[in-house]
Amino acid sequence: MIVLSSADVSCYNDLIMKKTEKTNVCRILDTKKITYELHTYEPDGMLSGEEVAHILGEDAVRVFKTLVTQGKSGAYYVFVIPVGAELNLKSAAKAAGEKAVSMIKQKDLLPLTGYIHGGCSPVGMEKSFPTFIHETAVDFDRVFVSAGKVGFQIELDPQDLIRVANCTVADIADGE
């Protein structure tokens, strides 16, 4: 029989909590009974999406980034595209039914979405915005998106992501 002191138990609980730390995105997926895998890594400064894909040991075409834009009308839109691609602003505007869209300023991301640059997820934003995902997402059994915190990625079925983030599938990117 092993006897642990309360300090040992506290230390053990801290280790377990760190190992199983969940983000709000994870809690939302759990609530909706969506199967996912949480991947964590130690961010070494601000990493590009391609660098994150490399750290995960994944092809960059399966790792998606979340971009937030504002249309001419003043409405906000979310676009989820492969990390190696560029958002085609003209195609994005057309998908959103806008004359034009432009990227929001980085300083506006946190107050608008609740997420910081490098940790923005299409799941669980503070407000709900029309969300579009690049059409290549449905070519895969599993895709990766931010879990809402730098150093945390979730891997899930793209159909589950489309459902939970209420995404419209569209051709919105170049160079993927």
PDB file of C-alpha atoms in Angstrom, residues 20-115:
ATOM      1  CA  THR A  20      -5.095  17.386 -19.383  1.00  0.00           C
ATOM      2  CA  GLU A  21      -5.551  21.165 -19.491  1.00  0.00           C
ATOM      3  CA  LYS A  22      -8.554  21.999 -21.631  1.00  0.00           C
ATOM      4  CA  THR A  23      -9.459  25.164 -23.432  1.00  0.00           C
ATOM      5  CA  ASN A  24     -12.955  26.592 -23.906  1.00  0.00           C
ATOM      6  CA  VAL A  25     -12.903  25.069 -27.395  1.00  0.00           C
ATOM      7  CA  CYS A  26     -12.370  21.620 -25.845  1.00  0.00           C
ATOM      8  CA  ARG A  27     -15.198  22.185 -23.383  1.00  0.00           C
ATOM      9  CA  ILE A  28     -17.557  23.222 -26.206  1.00  0.00           C
ATOM     10  CA  LEU A  29     -16.647  20.119 -28.214  1.00  0.00           C
ATOM     11  CA  ASP A  30     -17.091  17.939 -25.118  1.00  0.00           C
ATOM     12  CA  THR A  31     -20.543  19.443 -24.482  1.00  0.00           C
ATOM     13  CA  LYS A  32     -21.557  18.709 -28.074  1.00  0.00           C
ATOM     14  CA  LYS A  33     -20.074  15.186 -27.799  1.00  0.00           C
ATOM     15  CA  ILE A  34     -17.694  15.814 -30.706  1.00  0.00           C
ATOM     16  CA  THR A  35     -14.661  13.552 -30.846  1.00  0.00           C
ATOM     17  CA  TYR A  36     -11.339  15.376 -31.127  1.00  0.00           C
ATOM     18  CA  GLU A  37      -7.717  15.008 -30.212  1.00  0.00           C
ATOM     19  CA  LEU A  38      -5.918  17.810 -28.400  1.00  0.00           C
ATOM     20  CA  HIS A  39      -2.312  18.420 -29.449  1.00  0.00           C
ATOM     21  CA  THR A  40      -0.053  20.718 -27.453  1.00  0.00           C
ATOM     22  CA  TYR A  41       3.396  22.099 -28.103  1.00  0.00           C
ATOM     23  CA  GLU A  42       5.680  24.639 -26.485  1.00  0.00           C
ATOM     24  CA  PRO A  43       5.526  27.762 -28.644  1.00  0.00           C
ATOM     25  CA  ASP A  44       8.950  29.242 -29.283  1.00  0.00           C
ATOM     26  CA  GLY A  45       7.965  32.820 -30.015  1.00  0.00           C
ATOM     27  CA  MET A  46       5.367  33.549 -32.669  1.00  0.00           C
ATOM     28  CA  LEU A  47       5.272  30.622 -35.089  1.00  0.00           C
ATOM     29  CA  SER A  48       3.915  30.549 -38.622  1.00  0.00           C
ATOM     30  CA  GLY A  49       1.198  28.066 -39.473  1.00  0.00           C
ATOM     31  CA  GLU A  50       3.680  26.050 -41.506  1.00  0.00           C
ATOM     32  CA  GLU A  51       5.971  25.850 -38.467  1.00  0.00           C
ATOM     33  CA  VAL A  52       3.061  24.628 -36.331  1.00  0.00           C
ATOM     34  CA  ALA A  53       2.266  21.963 -38.954  1.00  0.00           C
ATOM     35  CA  HIS A  54       5.926  20.870 -38.886  1.00  0.00           C
ATOM     36  CA  ILE A  55       5.915  20.654 -35.066  1.00  0.00           C
ATOM     37  CA  LEU A  56       2.750  18.539 -35.240  1.00  0.00           C
ATOM     38  CA  GLY A  57       4.391  16.341 -37.885  1.00  0.00           C
ATOM     39  CA  GLU A  58       1.493  17.036 -40.234  1.00  0.00           C
ATOM     40  CA  ASP A  59       1.100  18.145 -43.828  1.00  0.00           C
ATOM     41  CA  ALA A  60       0.310  21.884 -43.852  1.00  0.00           C
ATOM     42  CA  VAL A  61      -2.706  21.301 -46.118  1.00  0.00           C
ATOM     43  CA  ARG A  62      -4.511  19.661 -43.151  1.00  0.00           C
ATOM     44  CA  VAL A  63      -3.685  22.457 -40.686  1.00  0.00           C
ATOM     45  CA  PHE A  64      -5.998  25.456 -40.909  1.00  0.00           C
ATOM     46  CA  LYS A  65      -5.717  29.037 -39.683  1.00  0.00           C
ATOM     47  CA  THR A  66      -8.571  31.300 -38.637  1.00  0.00           C
ATOM     48  CA  LEU A  67      -8.751  34.803 -40.087  1.00  0.00           C
ATOM     49  CA  VAL A  68     -11.196  37.553 -39.133  1.00  0.00           C
ATOM     50  CA  THR A  69     -12.290  40.226 -41.595  1.00  0.00           C
ATOM     51  CA  GLN A  70     -14.674  43.118 -41.805  1.00  0.00           C
ATOM     52  CA  GLY A  71     -16.892  43.770 -44.806  1.00  0.00           C
ATOM     53  CA  LYS A  72     -17.767  47.107 -46.413  1.00  0.00           C
ATOM     54  CA  SER A  73     -21.095  46.876 -44.577  1.00  0.00           C
ATOM     55  CA  GLY A  74     -19.276  46.806 -41.226  1.00  0.00           C
ATOM     56  CA  ALA A  75     -20.168  43.163 -40.570  1.00  0.00           C
ATOM     57  CA  TYR A  76     -17.463  40.733 -39.439  1.00  0.00           C
ATOM     58  CA  TYR A  77     -16.642  37.410 -41.093  1.00  0.00           C
ATOM     59  CA  VAL A  78     -14.431  34.464 -40.163  1.00  0.00           C
ATOM     60  CA  PHE A  79     -12.453  32.504 -42.754  1.00  0.00           C
ATOM     61  CA  VAL A  80     -10.723  29.185 -42.071  1.00  0.00           C
ATOM     62  CA  ILE A  81      -8.053  28.303 -44.642  1.00  0.00           C
ATOM     63  CA  PRO A  82      -4.983  26.072 -44.916  1.00  0.00           C
ATOM     64  CA  VAL A  83      -1.953  27.596 -43.162  1.00  0.00           C
ATOM     65  CA  GLY A  84       0.055  27.673 -46.390  1.00  0.00           C
ATOM     66  CA  ALA A  85      -2.645  29.546 -48.295  1.00  0.00           C
ATOM     67  CA  GLU A  86      -3.571  33.197 -48.585  1.00  0.00           C
ATOM     68  CA  LEU A  87      -7.122  34.426 -48.183  1.00  0.00           C
ATOM     69  CA  ASN A  88      -8.433  35.561 -51.561  1.00  0.00           C
ATOM     70  CA  LEU A  89     -10.196  38.747 -50.463  1.00  0.00           C
ATOM     71  CA  LYS A  90     -12.266  38.949 -53.636  1.00  0.00           C
ATOM     72  CA  SER A  91     -13.517  35.346 -53.280  1.00  0.00           C
ATOM     73  CA  ALA A  92     -14.056  35.866 -49.554  1.00  0.00           C
ATOM     74  CA  ALA A  93     -16.154  38.981 -50.184  1.00  0.00           C
ATOM     75  CA  LYS A  94     -18.211  37.134 -52.777  1.00  0.00           C
ATOM     76  CA  ALA A  95     -18.811  34.216 -50.377  1.00  0.00           C
ATOM     77  CA  ALA A  96     -19.908  36.674 -47.683  1.00  0.00           C
ATOM     78  CA  GLY A  97     -22.138  38.665 -50.046  1.00  0.00           C
ATOM     79  CA  GLU A  98     -20.033  41.801 -49.548  1.00  0.00           C
ATOM     80  CA  LYS A  99     -18.519  44.234 -52.049  1.00  0.00           C
ATOM     81  CA  ALA A 100     -15.184  43.860 -50.247  1.00  0.00           C
ATOM     82  CA  VAL A 101     -13.668  42.498 -47.050  1.00  0.00           C
ATOM     83  CA  SER A 102     -10.429  43.422 -45.315  1.00  0.00           C
ATOM     84  CA  MET A 103      -8.457  41.900 -42.471  1.00  0.00           C
ATOM     85  CA  ILE A 104      -9.154  43.406 -39.056  1.00  0.00           C
ATOM     86  CA  LYS A 105      -6.296  44.960 -37.135  1.00  0.00           C
ATOM     87  CA  GLN A 106      -4.493  42.570 -34.801  1.00  0.00           C
ATOM     88  CA  LYS A 107      -5.268  44.812 -31.795  1.00  0.00           C
ATOM     89  CA  ASP A 108      -8.990  44.381 -32.504  1.00  0.00           C
ATOM     90  CA  LEU A 109      -8.887  40.571 -32.490  1.00  0.00           C
ATOM     91  CA  LEU A 110      -9.030  39.970 -28.715  1.00  0.00           C
ATOM     92  CA  PRO A 111     -11.883  42.395 -27.926  1.00  0.00           C
ATOM     93  CA  LEU A 112     -13.889  41.118 -30.896  1.00  0.00           C
ATOM     94  CA  THR A 113     -13.347  37.347 -30.622  1.00  0.00           C
ATOM     95  CA  GLY A 114     -11.909  36.659 -27.170  1.00  0.00           C
ATOM     96  CA  TYR A 115      -8.833  35.145 -28.826  1.00  0.00           C
TER      97      TYR A 115
END
